Each structure stands twice: as structure tokens, then as C-alpha cells.
CSV table of C-alpha atoms in Angstrom, one decimal:
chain,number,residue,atom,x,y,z
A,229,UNK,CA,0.0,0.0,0.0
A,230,UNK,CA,1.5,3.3,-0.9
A,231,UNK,CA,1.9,6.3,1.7
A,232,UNK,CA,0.1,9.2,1.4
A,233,UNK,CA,2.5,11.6,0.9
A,234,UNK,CA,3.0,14.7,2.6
A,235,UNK,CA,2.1,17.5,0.4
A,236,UNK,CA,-0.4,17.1,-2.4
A,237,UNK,CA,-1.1,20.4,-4.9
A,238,UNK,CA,-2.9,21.3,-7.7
A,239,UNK,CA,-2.1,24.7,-9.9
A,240,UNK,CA,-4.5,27.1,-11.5
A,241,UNK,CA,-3.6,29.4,-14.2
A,242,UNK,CA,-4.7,33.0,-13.7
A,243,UNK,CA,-4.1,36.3,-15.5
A,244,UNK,CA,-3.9,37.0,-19.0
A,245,UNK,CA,-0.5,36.0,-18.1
A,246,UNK,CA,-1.3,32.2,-17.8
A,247,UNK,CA,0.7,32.4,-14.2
A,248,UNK,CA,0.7,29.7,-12.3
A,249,UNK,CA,-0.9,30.0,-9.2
A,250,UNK,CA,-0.3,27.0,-7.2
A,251,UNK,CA,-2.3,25.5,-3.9
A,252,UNK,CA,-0.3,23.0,-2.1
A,253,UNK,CA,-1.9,21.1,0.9
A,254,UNK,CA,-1.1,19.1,4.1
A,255,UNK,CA,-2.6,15.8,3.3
A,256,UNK,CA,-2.7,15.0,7.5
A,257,UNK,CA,-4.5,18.5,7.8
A,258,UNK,CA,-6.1,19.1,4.6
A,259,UNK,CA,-4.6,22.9,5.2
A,260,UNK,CA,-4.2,24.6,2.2
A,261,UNK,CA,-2.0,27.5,0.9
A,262,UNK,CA,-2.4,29.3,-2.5
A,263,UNK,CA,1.0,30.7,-3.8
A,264,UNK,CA,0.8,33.6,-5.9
A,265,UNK,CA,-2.0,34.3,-6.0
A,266,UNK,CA,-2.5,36.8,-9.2
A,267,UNK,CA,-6.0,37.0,-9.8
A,268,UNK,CA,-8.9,35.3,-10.9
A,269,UNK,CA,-9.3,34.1,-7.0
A,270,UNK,CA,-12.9,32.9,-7.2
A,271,UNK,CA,-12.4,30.3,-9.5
A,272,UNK,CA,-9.4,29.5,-7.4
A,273,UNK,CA,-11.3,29.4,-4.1
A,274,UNK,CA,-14.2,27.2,-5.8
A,275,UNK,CA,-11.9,24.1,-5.8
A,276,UNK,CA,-10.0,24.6,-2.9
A,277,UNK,CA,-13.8,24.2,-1.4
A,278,UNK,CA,-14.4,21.9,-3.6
A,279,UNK,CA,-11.9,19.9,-2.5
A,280,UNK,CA,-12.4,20.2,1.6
A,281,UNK,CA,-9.1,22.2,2.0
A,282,UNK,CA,-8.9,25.2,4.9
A,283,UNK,CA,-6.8,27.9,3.4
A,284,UNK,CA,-4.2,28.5,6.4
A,285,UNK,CA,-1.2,30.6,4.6
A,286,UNK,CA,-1.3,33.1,1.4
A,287,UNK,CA,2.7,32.9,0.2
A,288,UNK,CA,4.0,35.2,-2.5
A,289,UNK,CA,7.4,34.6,-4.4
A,290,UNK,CA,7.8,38.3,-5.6
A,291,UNK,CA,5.9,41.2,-6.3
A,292,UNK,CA,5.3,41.1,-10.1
A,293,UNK,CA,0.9,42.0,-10.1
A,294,UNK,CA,0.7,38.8,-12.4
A,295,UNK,CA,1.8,37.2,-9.5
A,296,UNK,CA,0.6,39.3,-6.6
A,297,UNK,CA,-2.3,41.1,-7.8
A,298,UNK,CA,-4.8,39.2,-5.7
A,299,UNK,CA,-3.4,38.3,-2.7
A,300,UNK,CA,-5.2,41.6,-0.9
A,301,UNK,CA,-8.9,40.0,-2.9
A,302,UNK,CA,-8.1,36.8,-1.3
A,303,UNK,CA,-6.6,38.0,2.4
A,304,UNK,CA,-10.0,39.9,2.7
A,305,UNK,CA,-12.2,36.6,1.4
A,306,UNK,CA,-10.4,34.6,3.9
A,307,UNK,CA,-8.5,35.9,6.6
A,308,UNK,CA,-5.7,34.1,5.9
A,309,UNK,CA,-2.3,35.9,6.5
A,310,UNK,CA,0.4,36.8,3.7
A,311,UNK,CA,3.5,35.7,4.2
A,312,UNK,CA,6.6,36.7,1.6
A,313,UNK,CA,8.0,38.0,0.0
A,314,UNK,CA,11.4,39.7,0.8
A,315,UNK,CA,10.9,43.4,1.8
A,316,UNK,CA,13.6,44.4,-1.3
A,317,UNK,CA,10.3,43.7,-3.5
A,318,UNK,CA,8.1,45.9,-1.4
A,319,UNK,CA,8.2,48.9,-4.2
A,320,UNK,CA,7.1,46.5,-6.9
A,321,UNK,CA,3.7,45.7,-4.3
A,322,UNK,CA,3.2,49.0,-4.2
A,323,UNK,CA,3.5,49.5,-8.0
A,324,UNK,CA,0.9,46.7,-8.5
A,325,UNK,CA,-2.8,48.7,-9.3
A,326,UNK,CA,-0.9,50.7,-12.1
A,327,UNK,CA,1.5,47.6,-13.7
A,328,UNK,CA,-1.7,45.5,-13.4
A,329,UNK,CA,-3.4,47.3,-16.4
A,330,UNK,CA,-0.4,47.4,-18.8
A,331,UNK,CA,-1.2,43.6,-18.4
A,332,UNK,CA,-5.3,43.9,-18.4
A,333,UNK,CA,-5.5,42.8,-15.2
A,334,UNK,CA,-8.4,44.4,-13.1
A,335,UNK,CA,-9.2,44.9,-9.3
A,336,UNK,CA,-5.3,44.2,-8.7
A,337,UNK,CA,-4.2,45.9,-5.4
A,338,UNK,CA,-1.2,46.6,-3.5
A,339,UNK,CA,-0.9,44.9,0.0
A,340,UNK,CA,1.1,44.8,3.1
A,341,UNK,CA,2.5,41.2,4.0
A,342,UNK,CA,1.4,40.0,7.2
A,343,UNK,CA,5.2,38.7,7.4
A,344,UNK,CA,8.2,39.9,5.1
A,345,UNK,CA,10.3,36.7,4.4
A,346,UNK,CA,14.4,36.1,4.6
A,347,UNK,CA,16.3,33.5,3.3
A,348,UNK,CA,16.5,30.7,5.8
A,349,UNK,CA,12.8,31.6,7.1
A,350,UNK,CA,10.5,28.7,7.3
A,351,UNK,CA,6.9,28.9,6.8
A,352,UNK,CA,4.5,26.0,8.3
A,353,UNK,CA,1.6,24.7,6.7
A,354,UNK,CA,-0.4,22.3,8.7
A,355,UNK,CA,2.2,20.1,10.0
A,356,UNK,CA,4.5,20.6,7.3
A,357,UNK,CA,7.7,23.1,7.4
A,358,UNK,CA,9.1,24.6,4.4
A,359,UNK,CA,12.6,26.3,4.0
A,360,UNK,CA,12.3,29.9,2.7
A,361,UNK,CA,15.3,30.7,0.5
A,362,UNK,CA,15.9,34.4,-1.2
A,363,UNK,CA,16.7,34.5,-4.9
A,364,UNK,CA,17.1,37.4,-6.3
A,365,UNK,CA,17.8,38.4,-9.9
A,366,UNK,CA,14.2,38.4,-11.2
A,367,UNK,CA,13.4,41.0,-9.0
A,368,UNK,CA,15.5,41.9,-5.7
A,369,UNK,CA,12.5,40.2,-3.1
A,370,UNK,CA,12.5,37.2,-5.2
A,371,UNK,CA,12.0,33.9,-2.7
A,372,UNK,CA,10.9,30.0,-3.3
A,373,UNK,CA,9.1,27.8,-0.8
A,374,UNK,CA,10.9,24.2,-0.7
A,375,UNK,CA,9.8,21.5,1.3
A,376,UNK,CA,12.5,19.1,1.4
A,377,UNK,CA,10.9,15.7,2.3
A,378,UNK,CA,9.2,15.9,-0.8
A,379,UNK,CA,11.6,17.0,-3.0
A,380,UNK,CA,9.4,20.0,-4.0
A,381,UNK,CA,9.5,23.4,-4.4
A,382,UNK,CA,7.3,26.5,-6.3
A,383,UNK,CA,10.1,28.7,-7.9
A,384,UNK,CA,8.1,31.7,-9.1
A,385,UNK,CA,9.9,33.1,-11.8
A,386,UNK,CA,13.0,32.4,-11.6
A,387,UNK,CA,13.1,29.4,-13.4
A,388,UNK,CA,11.4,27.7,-16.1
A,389,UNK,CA,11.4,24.6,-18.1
A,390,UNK,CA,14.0,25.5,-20.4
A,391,UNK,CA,14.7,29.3,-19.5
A,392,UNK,CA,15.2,31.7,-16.6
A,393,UNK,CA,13.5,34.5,-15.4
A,394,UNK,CA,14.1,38.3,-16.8
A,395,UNK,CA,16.3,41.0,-15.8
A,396,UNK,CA,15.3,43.7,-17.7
A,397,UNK,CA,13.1,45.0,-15.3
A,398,UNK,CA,13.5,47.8,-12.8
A,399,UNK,CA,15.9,46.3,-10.1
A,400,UNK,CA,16.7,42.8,-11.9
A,401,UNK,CA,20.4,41.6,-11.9
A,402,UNK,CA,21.5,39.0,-14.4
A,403,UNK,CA,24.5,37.5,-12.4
A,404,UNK,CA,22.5,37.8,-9.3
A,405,UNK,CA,20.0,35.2,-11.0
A,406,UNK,CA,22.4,33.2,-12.0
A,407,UNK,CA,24.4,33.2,-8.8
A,408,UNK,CA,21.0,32.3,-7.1
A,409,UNK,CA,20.1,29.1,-9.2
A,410,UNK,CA,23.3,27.7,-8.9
A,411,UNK,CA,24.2,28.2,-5.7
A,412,UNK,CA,21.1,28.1,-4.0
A,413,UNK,CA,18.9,25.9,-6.1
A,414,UNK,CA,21.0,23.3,-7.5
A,415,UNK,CA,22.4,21.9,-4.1
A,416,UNK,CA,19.1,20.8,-3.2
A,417,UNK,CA,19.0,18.0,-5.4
A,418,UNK,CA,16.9,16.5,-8.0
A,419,UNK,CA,14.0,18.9,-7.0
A,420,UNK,CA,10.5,19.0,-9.1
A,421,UNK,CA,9.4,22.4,-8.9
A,422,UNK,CA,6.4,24.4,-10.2
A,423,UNK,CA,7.3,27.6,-12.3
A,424,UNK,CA,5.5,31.0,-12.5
A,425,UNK,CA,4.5,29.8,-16.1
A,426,UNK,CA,4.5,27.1,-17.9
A,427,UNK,CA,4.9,23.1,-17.0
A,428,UNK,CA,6.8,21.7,-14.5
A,429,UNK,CA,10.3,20.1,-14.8
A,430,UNK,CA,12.9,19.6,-12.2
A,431,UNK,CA,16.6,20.6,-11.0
A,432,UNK,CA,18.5,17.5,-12.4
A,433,UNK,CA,16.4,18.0,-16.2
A,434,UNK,CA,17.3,21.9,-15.7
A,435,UNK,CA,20.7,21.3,-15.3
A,436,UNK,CA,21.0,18.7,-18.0
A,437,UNK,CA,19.5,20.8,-20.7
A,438,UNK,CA,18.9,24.7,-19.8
A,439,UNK,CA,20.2,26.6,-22.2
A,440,UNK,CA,20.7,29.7,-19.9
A,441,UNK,CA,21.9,27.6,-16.3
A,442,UNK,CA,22.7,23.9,-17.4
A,443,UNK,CA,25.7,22.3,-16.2
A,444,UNK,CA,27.5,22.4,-19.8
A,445,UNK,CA,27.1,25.8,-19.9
A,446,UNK,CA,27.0,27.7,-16.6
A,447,UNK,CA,31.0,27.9,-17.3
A,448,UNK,CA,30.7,29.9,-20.3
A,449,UNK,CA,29.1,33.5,-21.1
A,450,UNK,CA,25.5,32.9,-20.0
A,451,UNK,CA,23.0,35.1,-22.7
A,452,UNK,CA,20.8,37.8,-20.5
A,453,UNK,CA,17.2,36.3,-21.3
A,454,UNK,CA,14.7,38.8,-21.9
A,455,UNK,CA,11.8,37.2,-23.2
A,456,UNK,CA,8.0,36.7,-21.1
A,457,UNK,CA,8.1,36.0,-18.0
């Protein structure tokens, strides 16, 4: 018989964007936390009802509105607390009601974290811990929830299946990206992670194959990415 294991999640895509919010649960608890939430929370909190989760934590990875841009909606549905990010990404939360219609995104607001986050924070969720760790590059409050029994972790934007986040935005730093994946990322192991957009993959296919942060290249000149996302 196989264990249950200790974190289950499912991801909804939200914003013209397509940006991965993600709701990972405590399977003893069935307490539930929606990461990133960027809009389009109804639909969002319809199946974590649905499913008989308790929303306990609201975590945010950076301040980007596609990312962000409902977490204040879904605080005031709820009364769960927001936790993350880093407080380096405060002016980009502040920025979010005016960046949020560049990117037809409606009713976005700006919000003040119940908890700013620092790299080595943990978080709990039910009776699950996860490790906060600060990676900046993206933008300067960049952090990623990993939960290391499982292996897991919900990267935001700073990696994708096949790419890495920008840094052509106000406060983004190429090395600094780079310096964060590889240093702070790839020790972990062969992690499966969840991406701000896009499908999953995982840090041993990512280090095989990236083009901007795999192992055969990382040595050489690394190309500043500047596509989506």
C-alpha cells in the first residue's frame, strides 16, 4: 500500500498571463496555501472548497501584479495571512494597481505582507515546514518555498522549463539570478518544482538541458534572457 504523501497540490492558471498560481496542501490536515496568487481568486477558491481544503497561509514569491495582484482580494475573502516576500520587492507591491493594467488585469491591489520573508525563514503549513530561500535576480524580493521531504518546491519566476526569469526589469540583476540558481537551487538536489508559467520540470532536467543555467554551460558567457516572464 502506498503512503500518502505529505504535500499534495494542484495549480491554476490566472491572469492574461497564464501564471501559475499554485495551492499545495497538508494531506494529514487538509490545510491549504495558494501561492501567488494573481488573480482570478474565485475560480481558485471554488476548488479549494471543492476539495475540503482550509486555506491557512497566502505565500507570495515576488511582487510582479501577475503574481501578486490578488493576494489583498483573497486575504479579505479569507482571513488568511500573507507571508513573503522579501521586503527588497516591497516597491514593486506598491506599484501593483498601475502595472496591473499594462497587463489587463483588473481589481489588482497593493498589499502589506502579514510577514516579510528572509532566506533561511521557514513557513508551516499544517504540520509541514518549508525552507524559505531568497533569490534574487528576477526582482531583488524574489523567494521560493521548498519543502524538502518531498523533493518539491514552487520557484516563481525564476526558473522555467527550459529558460530563466528576466532581468530587464527595474531592479533585476542577471548574475544575481544566476548566482542564485546555482548556488542556492542546485544543491538541493533533484528537486521537481512548479514555475510561474509554464509546466513543471525539475533541478536535475534543468541542469542537463537549460540553455541559460545547465551544467555544460554555466562555465561559459550565460545570454541575458529577456523574453516573457
Amino acid at each position: 500500500m502506498t503512503a500518502e504523501p505529505p504535500v499534495r497540490l494542484f495549480v491554476a492558471p490566472v491572469t492574461p498571463l497564464q501564471q501559475n498560481c499554485t495551492v499545495v496542501w497538508c494531506t494529514k490536515t487538509n490545510k491549504a496555501a495558494v501561492i501567488d496568487p494573481g488573480g482570478d481568486i474565485e475560480p481558485v477558491l471554488h476548488e479549494i472548497n471543492r476539495r475540503g481544503l482550509t486555506l491557512e497561509k497566502i505565500w507570495v514569491t515576488h511582487g510582479h501584479a501577475d503574481h501578486a495582484g490578488g493576494t489583498q482580494a483573497m486575504r479579505e475573502a479569507t482571513s488568511a495571512p500573507v507571508e513573503g516576500p522579501h521586503e527588497d520587492d516591497r516597491f514593486w507591491i506598491e506599484r501593483i494597481p498601475e502595472d496591473a493594467q499594462r497587463w489587463g488585469i483588473y481589481d489588482a491591489q497593493s498589499f502589506e505582507p502579514d510577514r516579510w520573508l528572509n532566506h533561511g525563514d521557514t513557513v508551516t503549513l499544517g504540520e509541514t515546514t518549508w525552507d524559505v530561500i531568497h533569490c534574487p535576480g528576477h526582482t531583488p524580493g524574489h523567494v521560493i518555498f521548498y519543502h524538502a521531504p518531498s523533493q518539491f518546491a514552487q520557484v516563481g519566476d525564476i526558473l522555467f522549463k527550459g529558460s530563466i526569469g528576466r532581468t530587464d526589469f527595474p531592479r533585476g540583476n542577471h548574475a544575481d539570478l544566476i548566482n542564485a540558481i546555482t548556488t542556492r537551487l542546485w544543491p538541493l538536489g533533484d528537486v521537481r518544482f512548479v514555475c510561474g508559467h509554464g509546466p513543471m520540470s525539475s533541478f536535475a532536467q534543468e541542469r542537463q538541458s537549460n540553455p541559460y543555467v545547465g551544467d555544460r554551460v554555466i562555465a561559459a558567457s550565460v545570454p541575458n534572457r529577456s523574453g516573457p516572464g
